[in-house]
Amino acid sequence: MTVDEEVGQTLAELSRTLTPQPDPYGRARARYRRERQRRLGGLALALVVSLGGAAFAIADPGRTTQPPAGSTESIAPVLAWSNKLLQSPPRGVVGQDSDYVRQLSELLLAAQRRGGFPRLTVPLNMLDKPSALKAMTTVKVLFVDDVGGRRIALAAFVRDQPDPATNWPSAAMWLVADEGASAEKLATPAAVHSVGDGLEPYESLALDDPSNPGKVIHVAIAPTGCVFLSAPLPNGGAFQWTPEPTASYLIRTPQTQRPEWWRVDCGTVTRKVVPGPGSLASKPVTDAQLATAMSRVRGSVPEQRARLLVSQYAQSAGYRLTTLPSVVWGGQVAGLPVRSNGGSPAAGEPSVESGTAMILAAPAAGGGWVGEVTIDLDRPRPDGVVGTGASFTVAADPTDPASVLAVSIDNDIIGVEGRRSLLVVTPAAATQVRVTHDGRYVATAAVSDSGAVLPVPHSMTDLVVEALDASGRTLATGQVATDGAPSTLETDTWNQD
């Protein structure tokens, strides 16, 4: 996986963490993720710099709310699985050396008590107590091995009290040093790669490969008794799962990495399903690939911009896509309600905006199609945002030139008089778009260059969108695409009994 792929997946991961989770497990994980976000933030910043410091606002129609007061949801199952990982024997070849593991554990605990690891000196309610540096009672080494020229270890620091903010009883630390490093070298602050406030049931590490610039090493681990399985990325067929020879942990180097998905089974229950690292755009998009991506395009699309967006979307979506994205449509959009810092524009500022839009779509690994809309605004908003966008899901192929595609491009806000904007892509011969609800007309708009934008009531669902030619004949009919592009395959059920 290249650095560009890491950037793309980083932005996707960071955007997911901006969404409040619907259960206490998600909220408890939030603090744990902060350290990972700090490490990945540099990659995201690099992308922003490469785009000239431009800021983009991405619509998140899949937002959820916090559980209602009095919710009976609990993170107890997660903590139970975390404890199972904590009680698991060390994994990895070096992890079988009991003397090395014991020495590493003792050195890490001693370094923590000397204040060598600032993130692990408290719980917060002990800041004013002399015993603060003794807040960790035990260090348990869970993984040690030499992978891709590095010695990698995962250690759990057991607190004497659960973290008061998250209830995690143990913290997690990934350590990285040179291959064959002694326990003394691996236990130094210089070897710390990342620290998490909580030891999750499933822990993973992505690490630059020193012998392959731009490539990444991956290690993932689950409790003993669980089994990792992997399956090559299917192209229209079913996943063919095969157990990993290492059972409860998994290692990938640039030499063994492939387009694939991973699964963790604990007994008869699947606890985790996730795409493996990488994407179908591990190299720059070729002219031939771009020609294929634009072979059914409607509207007007600059090739250079299309090449960039195809690459970025493929990298951010990873192996959730089974092919490189296709360019569905491109053109001008106007009359969009203005958002400024999440609210209405200030007095004297424009209430609508315009820009250049592009729609991409690709077959999803779980079936159906997913896509994204990118809009480069004609003028920056007062808050500096120069672009916006949205994601969507549809069952049928949206790249069919004879089809109609309707996407809500501002569903995360309620515009003027409770309306939202639909971006509709039509067959080339269409001159008008008509939207109906229960057989009654809701809105119409003229088509320009196979596209149209029209406002519809925000609260209305099950809208029917028709593309008509100059004689009034219906050329194509469809429904509004589902907002968001969640993977139907990805699973995380550690918070279930």
Tab-separated table of C-alpha atoms in Angstrom:
chain	number	residue	atom	x	y	z
A	1	MET	CA	0.000	0.000	0.000
A	2	THR	CA	1.381	3.388	-0.959
A	3	VAL	CA	1.516	6.536	1.127
A	4	ASP	CA	-1.270	7.956	-1.047
A	5	GLU	CA	-3.445	4.981	-0.115
A	6	GLU	CA	-2.672	5.555	3.548
A	7	VAL	CA	-3.750	9.178	3.123
A	8	GLY	CA	-7.007	8.172	1.481
A	9	GLN	CA	-7.852	5.548	4.081
A	10	THR	CA	-6.782	7.938	6.817
A	11	LEU	CA	-9.300	10.554	5.684
A	12	ALA	CA	-12.015	7.918	5.499
A	13	GLU	CA	-11.170	6.719	9.021
A	14	LEU	CA	-11.041	10.233	10.414
A	15	SER	CA	-14.398	11.075	8.851
A	16	ARG	CA	-15.934	8.014	10.485
A	17	THR	CA	-14.697	9.061	13.897
A	18	LEU	CA	-16.492	12.388	13.548
A	19	THR	CA	-19.846	10.590	13.732
A	20	PRO	CA	-21.283	9.988	17.222
A	21	GLN	CA	-21.720	6.275	17.813
A	22	PRO	CA	-25.113	4.832	18.750
A	23	ASP	CA	-23.904	2.859	21.738
A	24	PRO	CA	-21.590	3.191	24.733
A	25	TYR	CA	-19.014	0.954	23.028
A	26	GLY	CA	-18.556	3.561	20.325
A	27	ARG	CA	-18.307	6.380	22.847
A	28	ALA	CA	-15.799	4.443	24.935
A	29	ARG	CA	-13.707	3.833	21.832
A	30	ALA	CA	-13.635	7.528	20.984
A	31	ARG	CA	-10.828	8.421	23.360
A	32	TYR	CA	-8.940	5.301	22.371
A	33	ARG	CA	-8.978	6.448	18.756
A	34	ARG	CA	-7.566	9.877	19.502
A	35	GLU	CA	-3.984	8.703	19.590
A	36	ARG	CA	-4.410	6.958	16.262
A	37	GLN	CA	-5.923	10.103	14.844
A	38	ARG	CA	-2.922	12.094	16.062
A	39	ARG	CA	-0.571	9.719	14.258
A	40	LEU	CA	-2.637	9.701	11.085
A	41	GLY	CA	-3.253	13.423	11.219
A	42	GLY	CA	0.103	14.064	9.592
A	43	LEU	CA	-0.964	12.078	6.564
A	44	ALA	CA	-4.222	13.978	6.345
A	45	LEU	CA	-2.367	17.261	6.671
A	46	ALA	CA	-0.051	16.213	3.854
A	47	LEU	CA	-3.059	15.750	1.617
A	48	VAL	CA	-4.465	19.156	2.558
A	49	VAL	CA	-1.128	20.739	1.741
A	50	SER	CA	-1.014	18.909	-1.583
A	51	LEU	CA	-4.380	20.415	-2.410
A	52	GLY	CA	-3.101	23.891	-1.697
A	53	GLY	CA	-4.623	24.116	1.762
A	54	ALA	CA	-8.161	23.753	0.394
A	55	ALA	CA	-10.873	22.823	2.854
A	56	PHE	CA	-13.703	20.466	1.986
A	57	ALA	CA	-16.962	19.865	3.817
A	58	ILE	CA	-18.290	16.335	3.385
A	59	ALA	CA	-21.961	15.699	4.042
A	60	ASP	CA	-22.577	12.883	6.553
A	61	PRO	CA	-26.183	11.786	6.109
A	62	GLY	CA	-25.559	8.619	8.093
A	63	ARG	CA	-25.275	10.449	11.398
A	64	THR	CA	-26.813	8.823	14.433
A	65	THR	CA	-27.755	10.191	17.819
A	66	GLN	CA	-26.682	9.183	21.268
A	67	PRO	CA	-28.827	6.485	22.907
A	68	PRO	CA	-31.785	7.813	24.867
A	69	ALA	CA	-31.524	8.548	28.541
A	70	GLY	CA	-31.880	5.393	30.560
A	71	SER	CA	-30.488	3.195	27.781
A	72	THR	CA	-29.685	-0.305	28.963
A	73	GLU	CA	-26.817	-0.712	26.492
A	74	SER	CA	-23.532	-1.662	28.118
A	75	ILE	CA	-19.906	-2.006	27.167
A	76	ALA	CA	-19.620	-5.008	29.496
A	77	PRO	CA	-19.304	-7.490	26.585
A	78	VAL	CA	-16.512	-5.396	25.083
A	79	LEU	CA	-14.645	-5.291	28.373
A	80	ALA	CA	-15.090	-9.047	28.750
A	81	TRP	CA	-13.527	-9.629	25.322
A	82	SER	CA	-10.795	-7.123	26.128
A	83	ASN	CA	-10.024	-9.155	29.229
A	84	LYS	CA	-9.873	-12.327	27.137
A	85	LEU	CA	-7.230	-10.686	24.983
A	86	LEU	CA	-5.422	-9.528	28.115
A	87	GLN	CA	-5.376	-13.078	29.490
A	88	SER	CA	-4.179	-14.583	26.211
A	89	PRO	CA	-0.628	-15.933	26.011
A	90	PRO	CA	1.915	-13.939	24.001
A	91	ARG	CA	1.738	-14.477	20.262
A	92	GLY	CA	4.500	-14.298	17.669
A	93	VAL	CA	7.697	-16.313	17.357
A	94	VAL	CA	9.660	-14.118	19.775
A	95	GLY	CA	6.628	-14.152	22.057
A	96	GLN	CA	7.361	-17.800	22.795
A	97	ASP	CA	10.616	-16.805	24.522
A	98	SER	CA	9.353	-16.593	28.105
A	99	ASP	CA	12.554	-14.986	29.418
A	100	TYR	CA	12.408	-12.217	26.814
A	101	VAL	CA	8.728	-11.599	27.446
A	102	ARG	CA	9.197	-11.458	31.220
A	103	GLN	CA	12.116	-9.061	30.928
A	104	LEU	CA	10.221	-6.822	28.511
A	105	SER	CA	7.210	-6.718	30.838
A	106	GLU	CA	9.330	-5.767	33.825
A	107	LEU	CA	11.235	-3.093	31.921
A	108	LEU	CA	8.050	-1.537	30.555
A	109	LEU	CA	6.453	-1.374	33.997
A	110	ALA	CA	9.587	0.151	35.482
A	111	ALA	CA	9.783	2.747	32.697
A	112	GLN	CA	6.124	3.636	33.203
A	113	ARG	CA	6.611	4.129	36.929
A	114	ARG	CA	9.566	6.422	36.254
A	115	GLY	CA	7.286	8.554	34.088
A	116	GLY	CA	8.854	7.391	30.836
A	117	PHE	CA	5.475	7.141	29.104
A	118	PRO	CA	3.574	10.393	29.756
A	119	ARG	CA	0.315	9.046	28.355
A	120	LEU	CA	0.341	6.295	30.975
A	121	THR	CA	1.028	8.114	34.234
A	122	VAL	CA	-2.477	8.523	35.675
A	123	PRO	CA	-5.872	7.950	35.932
A	124	LEU	CA	-7.069	11.519	35.801
A	125	ASN	CA	-8.386	11.495	39.371
A	126	MET	CA	-4.893	10.723	40.717
A	127	LEU	CA	-3.057	13.696	39.255
A	128	ASP	CA	-2.461	15.234	42.659
A	129	LYS	CA	-1.368	12.026	44.378
A	130	PRO	CA	2.221	10.823	44.818
A	131	SER	CA	1.120	7.373	43.687
A	132	ALA	CA	0.087	8.643	40.252
A	133	LEU	CA	3.078	7.071	38.524
A	134	LYS	CA	2.162	3.725	40.074
A	135	ALA	CA	-1.306	3.768	38.535
A	136	MET	CA	-0.345	0.789	36.343
A	137	THR	CA	-0.059	-2.430	38.278
A	138	THR	CA	0.956	-4.916	35.572
A	139	VAL	CA	2.262	-5.001	32.025
A	140	LYS	CA	1.237	-7.936	29.863
A	141	VAL	CA	3.080	-8.559	26.604
A	142	LEU	CA	0.603	-9.898	24.065
A	143	PHE	CA	2.681	-10.035	20.889
A	144	VAL	CA	6.378	-9.939	19.964
A	145	ASP	CA	7.881	-10.858	16.619
A	146	ASP	CA	10.272	-9.734	13.921
A	147	VAL	CA	8.257	-8.572	10.932
A	148	GLY	CA	9.657	-6.953	7.804
A	149	GLY	CA	12.929	-5.897	9.385
A	150	ARG	CA	11.359	-4.570	12.598
A	151	ARG	CA	10.788	-6.027	16.036
A	152	ILE	CA	7.179	-5.308	16.926
A	153	ALA	CA	5.430	-5.758	20.251
A	154	LEU	CA	1.992	-5.124	21.699
A	155	ALA	CA	1.808	-4.575	25.454
A	156	ALA	CA	-1.176	-4.010	27.729
A	157	PHE	CA	-0.781	-1.761	30.781
A	158	VAL	CA	-3.273	-2.809	33.445
A	159	ARG	CA	-4.596	0.099	35.530
A	160	ASP	CA	-5.277	-0.167	39.236
A	161	GLN	CA	-8.586	1.560	38.475
A	162	PRO	CA	-10.533	1.752	35.199
A	163	ASP	CA	-10.066	4.966	33.265
A	164	PRO	CA	-12.748	7.239	34.780
A	165	ALA	CA	-13.633	8.723	31.390
A	166	THR	CA	-13.981	5.510	29.372
A	167	ASN	CA	-14.063	2.576	31.836
A	168	TRP	CA	-11.170	0.878	30.023
A	169	PRO	CA	-9.238	-1.134	32.623
A	170	SER	CA	-6.144	-1.503	30.426
A	171	ALA	CA	-4.216	0.673	28.006
A	172	ALA	CA	-2.530	-0.578	24.828
A	173	MET	CA	0.937	0.252	23.506
A	174	TRP	CA	2.558	-0.761	20.237
A	175	LEU	CA	6.361	-0.783	20.286
A	176	VAL	CA	8.699	-0.874	17.290
A	177	ALA	CA	12.480	-1.232	17.142
A	178	ASP	CA	15.090	-2.735	14.843
A	179	GLU	CA	14.821	-6.409	14.010
A	180	GLY	CA	16.318	-8.505	16.790
A	181	ALA	CA	16.230	-5.619	19.289
A	182	SER	CA	16.843	-6.462	22.930
A	183	ALA	CA	14.141	-6.097	25.540
A	184	GLU	CA	16.026	-3.061	26.873
A	185	LYS	CA	15.853	-1.287	23.531
A	186	LEU	CA	12.208	-2.218	22.917
A	187	ALA	CA	11.189	-0.887	26.347
A	188	THR	CA	12.442	2.663	25.741
A	189	PRO	CA	10.223	5.686	24.982
A	190	ALA	CA	11.921	5.924	21.577
A	191	ALA	CA	10.357	2.594	20.607
A	192	VAL	CA	6.791	3.695	21.343
A	193	HIS	CA	4.803	3.767	18.122
A	194	SER	CA	1.329	4.468	19.512
A	195	VAL	CA	-0.646	4.404	22.744
A	196	GLY	CA	-4.351	3.740	23.103
A	197	ASP	CA	-6.399	4.594	26.177
A	198	GLY	CA	-8.063	1.194	25.936
A	199	LEU	CA	-7.021	-2.342	25.011
A	200	GLU	CA	-9.657	-3.300	22.474
A	201	PRO	CA	-10.623	-6.925	21.780
A	202	TYR	CA	-9.165	-6.455	18.275
A	203	GLU	CA	-5.883	-4.565	18.009
A	204	SER	CA	-4.019	-3.699	14.827
A	205	LEU	CA	-0.916	-1.823	13.691
A	206	ALA	CA	0.055	-0.284	10.341
A	207	LEU	CA	3.750	0.451	10.011
A	208	ASP	CA	5.943	1.817	7.213
A	209	ASP	CA	8.191	-0.898	5.799
A	210	PRO	CA	11.806	0.365	5.996
A	211	SER	CA	12.905	-1.856	3.121
A	212	ASN	CA	10.028	-0.835	0.829
A	213	PRO	CA	9.475	2.948	0.836
A	214	GLY	CA	5.794	3.739	0.516
A	215	LYS	CA	4.782	0.230	1.601
A	216	VAL	CA	3.221	-0.804	4.902
A	217	ILE	CA	3.420	-3.733	7.322
A	218	HIS	CA	0.246	-4.799	9.134
A	219	VAL	CA	-0.252	-6.790	12.320
A	220	ALA	CA	-3.653	-7.632	13.809
A	221	ILE	CA	-4.458	-9.662	16.923
A	222	ALA	CA	-7.544	-11.040	18.675
A	223	PRO	CA	-8.092	-13.128	21.842
A	224	THR	CA	-6.785	-16.677	21.924
A	225	GLY	CA	-9.507	-19.042	20.765
A	226	CYS	CA	-10.567	-16.671	18.009
A	227	VAL	CA	-9.491	-17.407	14.443
A	228	PHE	CA	-8.540	-15.033	11.640
A	229	LEU	CA	-9.774	-15.911	8.174
A	230	SER	CA	-8.977	-14.141	4.919
A	231	ALA	CA	-10.612	-14.096	1.506
A	232	PRO	CA	-9.488	-12.609	-1.806
A	233	LEU	CA	-11.575	-9.709	-3.024
A	234	PRO	CA	-14.457	-11.220	-5.020
A	235	ASN	CA	-15.567	-9.816	-8.331
A	236	GLY	CA	-19.259	-10.563	-8.390
A	237	GLY	CA	-18.980	-13.882	-6.564
A	238	ALA	CA	-19.035	-14.999	-2.944
A	239	PHE	CA	-16.146	-14.666	-0.506
A	240	GLN	CA	-13.942	-17.756	-0.218
A	241	TRP	CA	-12.730	-17.705	3.387
A	242	THR	CA	-9.569	-19.536	4.480
A	243	PRO	CA	-8.268	-19.763	8.085
A	244	GLU	CA	-4.934	-18.053	8.703
A	245	PRO	CA	-2.136	-20.414	9.791
A	246	THR	CA	-1.344	-18.119	12.720
A	247	ALA	CA	-4.921	-18.564	14.040
A	248	SER	CA	-5.555	-15.682	16.472
A	249	TYR	CA	-3.262	-13.138	14.838
A	250	LEU	CA	-2.407	-12.050	11.318
A	251	ILE	CA	0.641	-10.520	9.661
A	252	ARG	CA	0.899	-8.908	6.248
A	253	THR	CA	4.030	-7.558	4.589
A	254	PRO	CA	4.279	-5.982	1.120
A	255	GLN	CA	5.216	-9.428	-0.156
A	256	THR	CA	2.090	-11.125	1.221
A	257	GLN	CA	-0.392	-8.277	0.867
A	258	ARG	CA	-3.207	-8.770	-1.657
A	259	PRO	CA	-6.697	-7.434	-2.368
A	260	GLU	CA	-8.603	-9.171	0.412
A	261	TRP	CA	-10.931	-9.043	3.405
A	262	TRP	CA	-10.309	-10.273	6.938
A	263	ARG	CA	-12.662	-11.974	9.358
A	264	VAL	CA	-12.395	-12.953	13.024
A	265	ASP	CA	-14.514	-15.836	14.297
A	266	CYS	CA	-14.753	-16.591	18.005
A	267	GLY	CA	-16.463	-19.945	18.344
A	268	THR	CA	-19.496	-19.901	16.078
A	269	VAL	CA	-19.844	-16.111	16.087
A	270	THR	CA	-18.216	-13.726	13.616
A	271	ARG	CA	-16.933	-10.763	15.632
A	272	LYS	CA	-15.062	-8.766	13.025
A	273	VAL	CA	-15.164	-8.377	9.251
A	274	VAL	CA	-13.018	-5.686	7.679
A	275	PRO	CA	-11.330	-5.000	4.327
A	276	GLY	CA	-7.620	-5.654	4.254
A	277	PRO	CA	-5.180	-2.795	3.711
A	278	GLY	CA	-4.640	-1.303	0.296
A	279	SER	CA	-6.764	-0.365	-2.688
A	280	LEU	CA	-7.209	-0.950	-6.388
A	281	ALA	CA	-5.355	2.316	-7.032
A	282	SER	CA	-1.999	1.325	-5.563
A	283	LYS	CA	-0.355	2.876	-8.623
A	284	PRO	CA	-1.237	6.013	-10.596
A	285	VAL	CA	-4.316	5.620	-12.761
A	286	THR	CA	-3.189	4.773	-16.294
A	287	ASP	CA	-4.585	6.264	-19.483
A	288	ALA	CA	-6.255	2.949	-20.279
A	289	GLN	CA	-7.870	2.779	-16.833
A	290	LEU	CA	-9.078	6.347	-17.135
A	291	ALA	CA	-10.544	5.631	-20.559
A	292	THR	CA	-12.469	2.707	-19.068
A	293	ALA	CA	-13.612	4.832	-16.125
A	294	MET	CA	-14.953	7.485	-18.523
A	295	SER	CA	-16.332	5.170	-21.193
A	296	ARG	CA	-19.959	5.794	-20.181
A	297	VAL	CA	-19.674	9.288	-18.783
A	298	ARG	CA	-22.460	11.823	-19.220
A	299	GLY	CA	-22.104	15.584	-19.082
A	300	SER	CA	-18.757	17.347	-19.311
A	301	VAL	CA	-15.739	16.100	-17.336
A	302	PRO	CA	-12.120	17.374	-17.390
A	303	GLU	CA	-9.843	14.333	-17.689
A	304	GLN	CA	-7.203	15.595	-15.257
A	305	ARG	CA	-9.760	16.200	-12.525
A	306	ALA	CA	-11.407	12.858	-13.245
A	307	ARG	CA	-8.086	11.020	-12.938
A	308	LEU	CA	-7.428	12.614	-9.552
A	309	LEU	CA	-10.889	11.879	-8.144
A	310	VAL	CA	-10.921	8.276	-9.424
A	311	SER	CA	-7.612	7.667	-7.674
A	312	GLN	CA	-8.640	9.398	-4.437
A	313	TYR	CA	-11.991	7.631	-4.212
A	314	ALA	CA	-10.442	4.231	-4.877
A	315	GLN	CA	-7.803	4.826	-2.236
A	316	SER	CA	-10.224	6.057	0.429
A	317	ALA	CA	-12.726	3.250	-0.163
A	318	GLY	CA	-10.071	0.549	-0.355
A	319	TYR	CA	-11.300	-2.958	-1.041
A	320	ARG	CA	-14.875	-1.983	-0.329
A	321	LEU	CA	-14.876	-1.486	-4.108
A	322	THR	CA	-14.422	-4.428	-6.470
A	323	THR	CA	-13.319	-2.327	-9.454
A	324	LEU	CA	-11.910	1.127	-10.020
A	325	PRO	CA	-14.664	3.776	-9.880
A	326	SER	CA	-16.394	4.925	-13.043
A	327	VAL	CA	-17.163	8.549	-13.807
A	328	VAL	CA	-20.944	8.825	-14.062
A	329	TRP	CA	-21.431	12.519	-14.791
A	330	GLY	CA	-19.858	15.934	-14.572
A	331	GLY	CA	-21.170	19.446	-14.994
A	332	GLN	CA	-22.245	22.704	-13.404
A	333	VAL	CA	-24.665	22.863	-10.467
A	334	ALA	CA	-26.357	26.002	-9.163
A	335	GLY	CA	-28.921	27.131	-6.618
A	336	LEU	CA	-27.476	25.103	-3.721
A	337	PRO	CA	-28.338	26.399	-0.213
A	338	VAL	CA	-25.271	27.882	1.434
A	339	ARG	CA	-23.892	26.377	4.614
A	340	SER	CA	-21.427	28.299	6.751
A	341	ASN	CA	-19.910	26.624	9.802
A	342	GLY	CA	-22.902	24.305	9.930
A	343	GLY	CA	-25.466	27.136	10.007
A	344	SER	CA	-27.254	29.649	7.839
A	345	PRO	CA	-25.252	32.364	6.071
A	346	ALA	CA	-24.814	35.670	7.857
A	347	ALA	CA	-26.752	38.761	6.836
A	348	GLY	CA	-25.488	40.128	3.557
A	349	GLU	CA	-23.902	36.840	2.474
A	350	PRO	CA	-25.226	34.824	-0.525
A	351	SER	CA	-27.944	32.311	0.338
A	352	VAL	CA	-27.159	30.018	-2.595
A	353	GLU	CA	-23.968	28.809	-4.216
A	354	SER	CA	-22.813	27.065	-7.377
A	355	GLY	CA	-19.957	24.889	-8.489
A	356	THR	CA	-18.594	22.142	-10.713
A	357	ALA	CA	-19.753	18.648	-9.763
A	358	MET	CA	-18.569	15.150	-10.564
A	359	ILE	CA	-20.196	11.831	-9.680
A	360	LEU	CA	-18.226	8.578	-9.340
A	361	ALA	CA	-19.572	5.093	-8.649
A	362	ALA	CA	-18.286	1.529	-8.364
A	363	PRO	CA	-19.592	-1.949	-7.531
A	364	ALA	CA	-19.436	-2.627	-3.784
A	365	ALA	CA	-17.891	-5.775	-2.320
A	366	GLY	CA	-21.176	-6.575	-0.576
A	367	GLY	CA	-23.277	-6.101	-3.710
A	368	GLY	CA	-24.940	-3.072	-5.226
A	369	TRP	CA	-23.126	0.143	-6.077
A	370	VAL	CA	-21.673	2.945	-3.995
A	371	GLY	CA	-20.681	6.379	-5.138
A	372	GLU	CA	-19.734	9.903	-4.232
A	373	VAL	CA	-20.516	13.395	-5.413
A	374	THR	CA	-17.739	16.006	-5.328
A	375	ILE	CA	-18.574	19.687	-5.819
A	376	ASP	CA	-15.849	22.294	-6.321
A	377	LEU	CA	-17.503	25.578	-5.351
A	378	ASP	CA	-17.194	28.558	-7.666
A	379	ARG	CA	-16.331	30.796	-4.711
A	380	PRO	CA	-15.121	29.909	-1.216
A	381	ARG	CA	-17.535	30.144	1.677
A	382	PRO	CA	-16.818	32.663	4.432
A	383	ASP	CA	-15.409	29.849	6.545
A	384	GLY	CA	-12.857	28.980	3.838
A	385	VAL	CA	-14.543	25.835	2.541
A	386	VAL	CA	-14.029	25.490	-1.225
A	387	GLY	CA	-15.719	22.153	-1.850
A	388	THR	CA	-18.435	19.848	-0.619
A	389	GLY	CA	-19.864	16.444	-1.440
A	390	ALA	CA	-21.961	13.459	-0.462
A	391	SER	CA	-21.953	9.685	-0.726
A	392	PHE	CA	-24.726	7.353	-1.862
A	393	THR	CA	-25.771	3.760	-2.432
A	394	VAL	CA	-27.881	2.301	-5.260
A	395	ALA	CA	-28.855	-1.227	-6.235
A	396	ALA	CA	-28.562	-0.916	-10.030
A	397	ASP	CA	-25.646	0.204	-12.181
A	398	PRO	CA	-25.743	4.056	-12.220
A	399	THR	CA	-23.236	4.224	-15.065
A	400	ASP	CA	-25.825	2.956	-17.576
A	401	PRO	CA	-26.286	5.898	-19.988
A	402	ALA	CA	-29.976	5.030	-20.336
A	403	SER	CA	-30.637	5.245	-16.594
A	404	VAL	CA	-31.602	8.087	-14.281
A	405	LEU	CA	-29.662	8.732	-11.068
A	406	ALA	CA	-30.892	11.066	-8.309
A	407	VAL	CA	-28.692	11.906	-5.340
A	408	SER	CA	-29.431	14.161	-2.371
A	409	ILE	CA	-26.452	16.497	-2.181
A	410	ASP	CA	-27.292	18.452	0.970
A	411	ASN	CA	-29.279	16.003	3.107
A	412	ASP	CA	-27.278	16.883	6.207
A	413	ILE	CA	-28.956	20.309	6.320
A	414	ILE	CA	-32.486	21.549	5.957
A	415	GLY	CA	-32.525	24.290	3.374
A	416	VAL	CA	-35.011	27.020	2.638
A	417	GLU	CA	-38.516	26.065	3.788
A	418	GLY	CA	-37.412	22.559	4.769
A	419	ARG	CA	-36.149	21.572	1.340
A	420	ARG	CA	-33.180	19.594	0.111
A	421	SER	CA	-31.489	19.548	-3.285
A	422	LEU	CA	-31.484	16.593	-5.656
A	423	LEU	CA	-28.798	16.257	-8.297
A	424	VAL	CA	-30.319	14.229	-11.135
A	425	VAL	CA	-28.388	12.632	-14.011
A	426	THR	CA	-30.431	11.730	-17.092
A	427	PRO	CA	-30.096	10.064	-20.486
A	428	ALA	CA	-28.643	12.350	-23.149
A	429	ALA	CA	-31.990	12.905	-24.875
A	430	ALA	CA	-33.762	14.113	-21.736
A	431	THR	CA	-34.901	17.735	-21.570
A	432	GLN	CA	-36.850	17.703	-18.310
A	433	VAL	CA	-36.837	16.008	-14.897
A	434	ARG	CA	-40.057	15.389	-12.992
A	435	VAL	CA	-40.346	14.252	-9.361
A	436	THR	CA	-43.555	12.731	-8.020
A	437	HIS	CA	-44.749	11.398	-4.668
A	438	ASP	CA	-47.717	9.040	-4.489
A	439	GLY	CA	-48.577	10.016	-8.055
A	440	ARG	CA	-48.550	13.770	-7.400
A	441	TYR	CA	-46.061	16.196	-8.931
A	442	VAL	CA	-43.523	17.536	-6.441
A	443	ALA	CA	-40.991	19.362	-8.611
A	444	THR	CA	-39.747	19.782	-12.180
A	445	ALA	CA	-36.581	21.186	-13.706
A	446	ALA	CA	-35.008	21.636	-17.121
A	447	VAL	CA	-32.083	19.379	-18.008
A	448	SER	CA	-28.767	20.814	-19.122
A	449	ASP	CA	-25.928	18.581	-20.299
A	450	SER	CA	-27.657	15.465	-18.873
A	451	GLY	CA	-27.991	16.998	-15.405
A	452	ALA	CA	-30.396	19.007	-13.277
A	453	VAL	CA	-30.661	20.281	-9.699
A	454	LEU	CA	-34.070	20.726	-8.116
A	455	PRO	CA	-35.374	21.278	-4.579
A	456	VAL	CA	-37.784	18.794	-2.988
A	457	PRO	CA	-39.412	18.666	0.459
A	458	HIS	CA	-36.900	17.417	2.987
A	459	SER	CA	-39.388	15.156	4.746
A	460	MET	CA	-40.663	13.313	1.661
A	461	THR	CA	-39.438	9.775	1.039
A	462	ASP	CA	-40.137	7.270	-1.743
A	463	LEU	CA	-39.871	9.942	-4.394
A	464	VAL	CA	-40.060	8.836	-8.036
A	465	VAL	CA	-37.776	10.625	-10.498
A	466	GLU	CA	-38.548	10.630	-14.223
A	467	ALA	CA	-36.431	11.809	-17.149
A	468	LEU	CA	-38.553	13.099	-20.057
A	469	ASP	CA	-37.665	13.967	-23.621
A	470	ALA	CA	-38.908	17.009	-25.553
A	471	SER	CA	-42.166	15.258	-26.467
A	472	GLY	CA	-42.908	14.465	-22.817
A	473	ARG	CA	-42.108	10.773	-23.225
A	474	THR	CA	-40.568	9.081	-20.181
A	475	LEU	CA	-37.048	7.891	-20.985
A	476	ALA	CA	-36.091	6.522	-17.574
A	477	THR	CA	-37.500	6.248	-14.062
A	478	GLY	CA	-35.795	5.758	-10.725
A	479	GLN	CA	-35.818	6.526	-7.041
A	480	VAL	CA	-33.531	8.739	-5.006
A	481	ALA	CA	-30.315	6.979	-4.040
A	482	THR	CA	-29.840	6.000	-0.414
A	483	ASP	CA	-27.777	8.569	1.470
A	484	GLY	CA	-24.376	7.387	2.621
A	485	ALA	CA	-22.287	4.438	1.500
A	486	PRO	CA	-22.056	2.055	4.464
A	487	SER	CA	-20.465	-1.320	3.827
A	488	THR	CA	-22.951	-4.173	4.243
A	489	LEU	CA	-20.102	-6.547	5.006
A	490	GLU	CA	-18.105	-4.808	7.706
A	491	THR	CA	-18.869	-6.185	11.136
A	492	ASP	CA	-17.841	-5.307	14.674
A	493	THR	CA	-19.867	-7.230	17.239
A	494	TRP	CA	-17.558	-7.258	20.255
A	495	ASN	CA	-20.284	-5.288	22.065
A	496	GLN	CA	-22.766	-8.155	21.774
A	497	ASP	CA	-23.050	-11.088	24.158
